[in-house]
Amino acid sequence: MAITTLKAGSQSPAAPAAVVTPPPKHVPWDYQIGGAYAPQSGVRVVSRSYEDAPSPGAYNICNINAFQAQEGAERDWDSDLLLRDAKGDVVYDEDWGEAVLDIRTDAKRQRIAAQVNAWIDDCAAKAYKAVEPDNYDAFTRFPKYLTADQTKALMKLLSAHAHDKGLAIAQKGTLELVADRASVGLDFAVVEECGEWNECGQFAEAFDNNVLVVEYSAKGLSQACSGWSGTLSIVRRDESVVPKGTGGYLHETC
């Protein structure tokens, strides 16, 4: 048996870098973060909650809540990692009932990243190909407390870990930070309502058309399709993204 020896002062060969593969561009896709179900025939990309298994045969994106706690899951986090107001009360995203995470110091960002990265590990173990850290835009809703620089600092920790695990990582919306996507380490975009708000072009330019669009209104779908049906991946879902077979389920494409 051959044995490789190293000369004094030499270093061990570096481990090969993990291969990161972004999703295919301009394909049928489905947004299933509210519950998994069998996608329609021809769907090639699916985004699901990290708690669910990937969809067989598709490129799967693992959705994780990175900047807010899931509704009712405050106890999953150390108390001091929940953002608090001057009275000491937890700050909530009232639209979704989610406690906002306190990313204001490096020490807290490191601890938050450790927990989120454990979920990223779960995504990799389940054979997902990419991760989608949600609520990247939390700082825009809570500018009294949070800043863009704090947000980018946490995302850099997550993107580095995802890449180490061989996973691509998405920028979730947040047009305000699209110019920073390369320095933060983001590979593609998952964008809600860019048709509704006439933002698809800016994301398409920044991410070389590797953009997955989800709309929630007929108007948004119409506008996204009229300008970008030949370039971007577009789907309309119900606002609660409930599973197929559930009341209120909606799935439309261009």
Short mmCIF file of C-alpha atoms in Angstrom, two decimals:
data_model
loop_
_atom_site.label_atom_id
_atom_site.label_comp_id
_atom_site.label_asym_id
_atom_site.label_seq_id
_atom_site.Cartn_x
_atom_site.Cartn_y
_atom_site.Cartn_z
CA MET A 1 0.00 0.00 0.00
CA ALA A 2 1.42 3.37 -1.04
CA ILE A 3 1.76 5.96 1.70
CA THR A 4 2.06 9.64 0.94
CA THR A 5 4.63 11.39 3.12
CA LEU A 6 5.07 15.12 3.52
CA LYS A 7 8.35 16.93 3.73
CA ALA A 8 9.10 18.88 6.87
CA GLY A 9 7.34 22.22 6.85
CA SER A 10 4.88 21.22 4.13
CA GLN A 11 1.12 21.33 4.58
CA SER A 12 -1.47 18.64 4.10
CA PRO A 13 -3.26 18.77 0.76
CA ALA A 14 -6.33 21.01 1.00
CA ALA A 15 -9.69 19.29 0.87
CA PRO A 16 -11.45 19.86 -2.46
CA ALA A 17 -13.95 22.69 -2.37
CA ALA A 18 -17.59 21.65 -2.26
CA VAL A 19 -19.34 21.99 -5.60
CA VAL A 20 -22.15 24.55 -5.50
CA THR A 21 -24.78 24.35 -8.25
CA PRO A 22 -27.38 27.14 -8.58
CA PRO A 23 -30.86 26.28 -9.85
CA PRO A 24 -31.55 26.07 -13.58
CA LYS A 25 -32.80 29.29 -15.15
CA HIS A 26 -36.20 29.92 -16.73
CA VAL A 27 -37.96 26.70 -15.75
CA PRO A 28 -41.36 25.76 -14.26
CA TRP A 29 -41.12 25.95 -10.49
CA ASP A 30 -43.24 25.76 -7.35
CA TYR A 31 -43.17 27.56 -4.02
CA GLN A 32 -44.20 25.14 -1.26
CA ILE A 33 -42.91 26.70 1.95
CA GLY A 34 -46.33 26.39 3.60
CA GLY A 35 -46.51 22.63 3.14
CA ALA A 36 -45.21 19.98 0.75
CA TYR A 37 -47.24 18.27 -1.98
CA ALA A 38 -46.53 16.55 -5.29
CA PRO A 39 -45.69 19.29 -7.81
CA GLN A 40 -47.33 19.54 -11.20
CA SER A 41 -45.78 17.67 -14.11
CA GLY A 42 -42.80 19.49 -15.58
CA VAL A 43 -41.85 21.43 -12.45
CA ARG A 44 -38.07 21.42 -12.14
CA VAL A 45 -37.44 23.59 -9.07
CA VAL A 46 -39.23 23.42 -5.71
CA SER A 47 -38.75 25.48 -2.54
CA ARG A 48 -39.89 23.81 0.69
CA SER A 49 -39.53 24.29 4.44
CA TYR A 50 -36.38 22.73 5.90
CA GLU A 51 -38.72 20.57 8.00
CA ASP A 52 -39.98 18.81 4.84
CA ALA A 53 -38.25 16.30 2.60
CA PRO A 54 -37.12 17.39 -0.87
CA SER A 55 -39.33 16.73 -3.90
CA PRO A 56 -38.02 13.69 -5.80
CA GLY A 57 -36.49 14.48 -9.17
CA ALA A 58 -36.47 18.28 -8.75
CA TYR A 59 -33.85 20.86 -7.83
CA ASN A 60 -34.84 21.55 -4.23
CA ILE A 61 -34.40 24.77 -2.25
CA CYS A 62 -34.57 24.63 1.54
CA ASN A 63 -36.43 27.56 3.13
CA ILE A 64 -35.28 28.62 6.60
CA ASN A 65 -36.35 31.58 8.73
CA ALA A 66 -33.01 33.24 9.39
CA PHE A 67 -33.84 36.71 10.68
CA GLN A 68 -37.07 36.06 12.60
CA ALA A 69 -38.37 33.24 14.77
CA GLN A 70 -41.18 31.12 13.40
CA GLU A 71 -44.58 32.00 14.84
CA GLY A 72 -44.85 30.51 18.31
CA ALA A 73 -41.22 29.33 18.30
CA GLU A 74 -39.69 32.04 20.49
CA ARG A 75 -38.63 29.41 23.02
CA ASP A 76 -36.41 27.81 20.39
CA TRP A 77 -34.12 30.82 20.83
CA ASP A 78 -32.20 32.12 23.83
CA SER A 79 -34.20 34.98 25.31
CA ASP A 80 -31.48 37.55 24.70
CA LEU A 81 -31.43 36.75 20.99
CA LEU A 82 -34.95 38.12 20.58
CA LEU A 83 -34.99 41.81 19.65
CA ARG A 84 -36.52 43.96 22.40
CA ASP A 85 -37.80 47.51 22.57
CA ALA A 86 -36.93 50.14 25.19
CA LYS A 87 -39.44 48.57 27.60
CA GLY A 88 -37.88 45.14 27.24
CA ASP A 89 -40.76 43.74 25.21
CA VAL A 90 -40.05 41.45 22.26
CA VAL A 91 -40.39 43.15 18.87
CA TYR A 92 -42.72 41.29 16.53
CA ASP A 93 -43.41 41.27 12.83
CA GLU A 94 -47.13 41.69 13.40
CA ASP A 95 -48.11 40.53 9.90
CA TRP A 96 -46.85 37.02 10.63
CA GLY A 97 -46.66 36.92 14.43
CA GLU A 98 -42.91 36.32 14.29
CA ALA A 99 -40.43 37.59 16.86
CA VAL A 100 -37.54 39.49 15.28
CA LEU A 101 -34.01 38.29 16.05
CA ASP A 102 -31.43 40.64 17.57
CA ILE A 103 -28.57 40.79 15.06
CA ARG A 104 -27.03 44.02 16.38
CA THR A 105 -23.76 42.64 17.75
CA ASP A 106 -21.18 40.26 16.32
CA ALA A 107 -21.49 37.99 19.35
CA LYS A 108 -25.23 37.61 18.85
CA ARG A 109 -24.87 37.16 15.10
CA GLN A 110 -22.42 34.32 15.73
CA ARG A 111 -24.90 32.59 18.04
CA ILE A 112 -27.80 33.09 15.66
CA ALA A 113 -25.70 31.79 12.78
CA ALA A 114 -24.79 28.69 14.79
CA GLN A 115 -28.46 27.78 15.13
CA VAL A 116 -29.39 28.63 11.54
CA ASN A 117 -26.34 26.78 10.25
CA ALA A 118 -27.54 23.67 12.08
CA TRP A 119 -30.69 23.88 9.95
CA ILE A 120 -28.52 24.33 6.87
CA ASP A 121 -26.74 21.12 7.90
CA ASP A 122 -30.16 19.42 8.02
CA CYS A 123 -30.90 20.72 4.52
CA ALA A 124 -27.65 19.28 3.22
CA ALA A 125 -28.28 15.96 4.96
CA LYS A 126 -31.66 15.73 3.23
CA ALA A 127 -29.98 16.32 -0.16
CA TYR A 128 -31.33 19.79 -0.83
CA LYS A 129 -29.30 21.71 -3.41
CA ALA A 130 -29.77 25.24 -2.05
CA VAL A 131 -31.02 27.25 0.90
CA GLU A 132 -33.33 30.27 1.03
CA PRO A 133 -32.80 32.30 4.23
CA ASP A 134 -36.08 34.14 4.75
CA ASN A 135 -36.73 37.65 6.06
CA TYR A 136 -33.48 39.10 4.74
CA ASP A 137 -35.45 42.36 4.55
CA ALA A 138 -36.33 42.50 8.27
CA PHE A 139 -34.09 45.54 8.73
CA THR A 140 -36.30 47.51 6.31
CA ARG A 141 -39.32 46.94 8.54
CA PHE A 142 -37.50 47.70 11.78
CA PRO A 143 -35.04 50.49 10.91
CA LYS A 144 -35.32 51.84 14.46
CA TYR A 145 -33.32 48.83 15.63
CA LEU A 146 -31.58 47.10 12.71
CA THR A 147 -29.25 48.12 9.90
CA ALA A 148 -28.28 46.85 6.47
CA ASP A 149 -24.68 46.27 7.61
CA GLN A 150 -25.80 44.05 10.49
CA THR A 151 -28.01 42.12 8.10
CA LYS A 152 -25.24 41.56 5.57
CA ALA A 153 -22.83 40.49 8.31
CA LEU A 154 -25.15 37.68 9.38
CA MET A 155 -25.89 36.63 5.82
CA LYS A 156 -22.16 36.34 5.10
CA LEU A 157 -21.87 33.81 7.91
CA LEU A 158 -24.76 31.81 6.48
CA SER A 159 -23.55 31.93 2.88
CA ALA A 160 -20.06 30.77 3.82
CA HIS A 161 -21.49 27.81 5.74
CA ALA A 162 -23.92 26.91 2.96
CA HIS A 163 -21.13 26.93 0.40
CA ASP A 164 -18.97 24.75 2.65
CA LYS A 165 -21.84 22.26 2.61
CA GLY A 166 -22.10 22.38 -1.18
CA LEU A 167 -25.36 24.36 -1.16
CA ALA A 168 -26.18 27.40 -3.25
CA ILE A 169 -27.80 30.25 -1.33
CA ALA A 170 -30.57 32.61 -2.39
CA GLN A 171 -31.17 36.28 -1.80
CA LYS A 172 -34.79 36.51 -0.69
CA GLY A 173 -36.11 39.73 -2.20
CA THR A 174 -34.61 42.82 -0.54
CA LEU A 175 -33.94 45.06 -3.51
CA GLU A 176 -32.10 47.44 -1.16
CA LEU A 177 -29.18 44.98 -0.95
CA VAL A 178 -29.10 43.66 -4.50
CA ALA A 179 -25.87 45.56 -5.28
CA ASP A 180 -24.15 43.68 -2.42
CA ARG A 181 -25.13 40.22 -3.52
CA ALA A 182 -21.64 39.14 -4.69
CA SER A 183 -19.81 40.44 -1.63
CA VAL A 184 -22.35 38.75 0.64
CA GLY A 185 -21.98 35.49 -1.29
CA LEU A 186 -25.45 35.03 -2.77
CA ASP A 187 -25.92 32.89 -5.87
CA PHE A 188 -29.47 33.47 -7.13
CA ALA A 189 -32.67 35.20 -6.06
CA VAL A 190 -36.11 34.17 -4.83
CA VAL A 191 -38.31 37.23 -5.21
CA GLU A 192 -41.87 37.84 -4.05
CA GLU A 193 -44.03 40.24 -6.05
CA CYS A 194 -41.41 41.77 -8.30
CA GLY A 195 -44.09 41.96 -10.98
CA GLU A 196 -46.48 43.69 -8.59
CA TRP A 197 -43.84 46.31 -7.71
CA ASN A 198 -42.03 46.53 -11.05
CA GLU A 199 -38.73 45.23 -9.65
CA CYS A 200 -38.09 42.11 -11.74
CA GLY A 201 -35.67 43.84 -14.07
CA GLN A 202 -33.35 44.94 -11.30
CA PHE A 203 -33.15 41.44 -9.86
CA ALA A 204 -32.72 39.92 -13.32
CA GLU A 205 -29.79 42.19 -14.06
CA ALA A 206 -28.08 41.59 -10.71
CA PHE A 207 -28.43 37.80 -10.84
CA ASP A 208 -27.98 37.24 -14.58
CA ASN A 209 -31.62 36.11 -14.90
CA ASN A 210 -31.28 33.42 -12.23
CA VAL A 211 -34.42 34.64 -10.50
CA LEU A 212 -37.36 32.63 -9.16
CA VAL A 213 -40.45 34.83 -8.99
CA VAL A 214 -43.54 34.20 -6.84
CA GLU A 215 -46.56 36.48 -7.23
CA TYR A 216 -49.67 36.57 -5.05
CA SER A 217 -52.11 38.55 -7.20
CA ALA A 218 -53.52 38.35 -10.71
CA LYS A 219 -52.09 41.79 -11.42
CA GLY A 220 -48.63 40.77 -10.25
CA LEU A 221 -48.65 37.58 -12.29
CA SER A 222 -49.82 39.46 -15.39
CA GLN A 223 -47.08 42.05 -15.07
CA ALA A 224 -44.36 39.51 -14.35
CA CYS A 225 -45.43 37.36 -17.28
CA SER A 226 -45.78 40.25 -19.72
CA GLY A 227 -42.21 41.36 -19.15
CA TRP A 228 -40.32 38.27 -18.03
CA SER A 229 -42.09 35.05 -19.07
CA GLY A 230 -39.33 34.33 -21.58
CA THR A 231 -36.51 34.90 -19.09
CA LEU A 232 -37.39 34.21 -15.46
CA SER A 233 -39.07 31.36 -13.55
CA ILE A 234 -42.52 32.60 -12.49
CA VAL A 235 -45.37 31.17 -10.42
CA ARG A 236 -48.40 32.60 -8.64
CA ARG A 237 -49.31 31.11 -5.27
CA ASP A 238 -51.89 31.87 -2.60
CA GLU A 239 -50.54 34.20 0.10
CA SER A 240 -50.49 31.44 2.73
CA VAL A 241 -48.78 29.01 0.29
CA VAL A 242 -50.95 26.17 1.59
CA PRO A 243 -50.56 22.61 0.26
CA LYS A 244 -52.58 21.37 -2.69
CA GLY A 245 -55.92 20.02 -1.49
CA THR A 246 -56.21 22.68 1.23
CA GLY A 247 -58.82 25.44 1.06
CA GLY A 248 -57.43 28.55 -0.57
CA TYR A 249 -54.76 26.72 -2.56
CA LEU A 250 -53.76 28.54 -5.74
CA HIS A 251 -51.13 27.73 -8.34
CA GLU A 252 -50.88 29.57 -11.67
CA THR A 253 -48.14 30.20 -14.21
CA CYS A 254 -47.66 32.28 -17.34
#
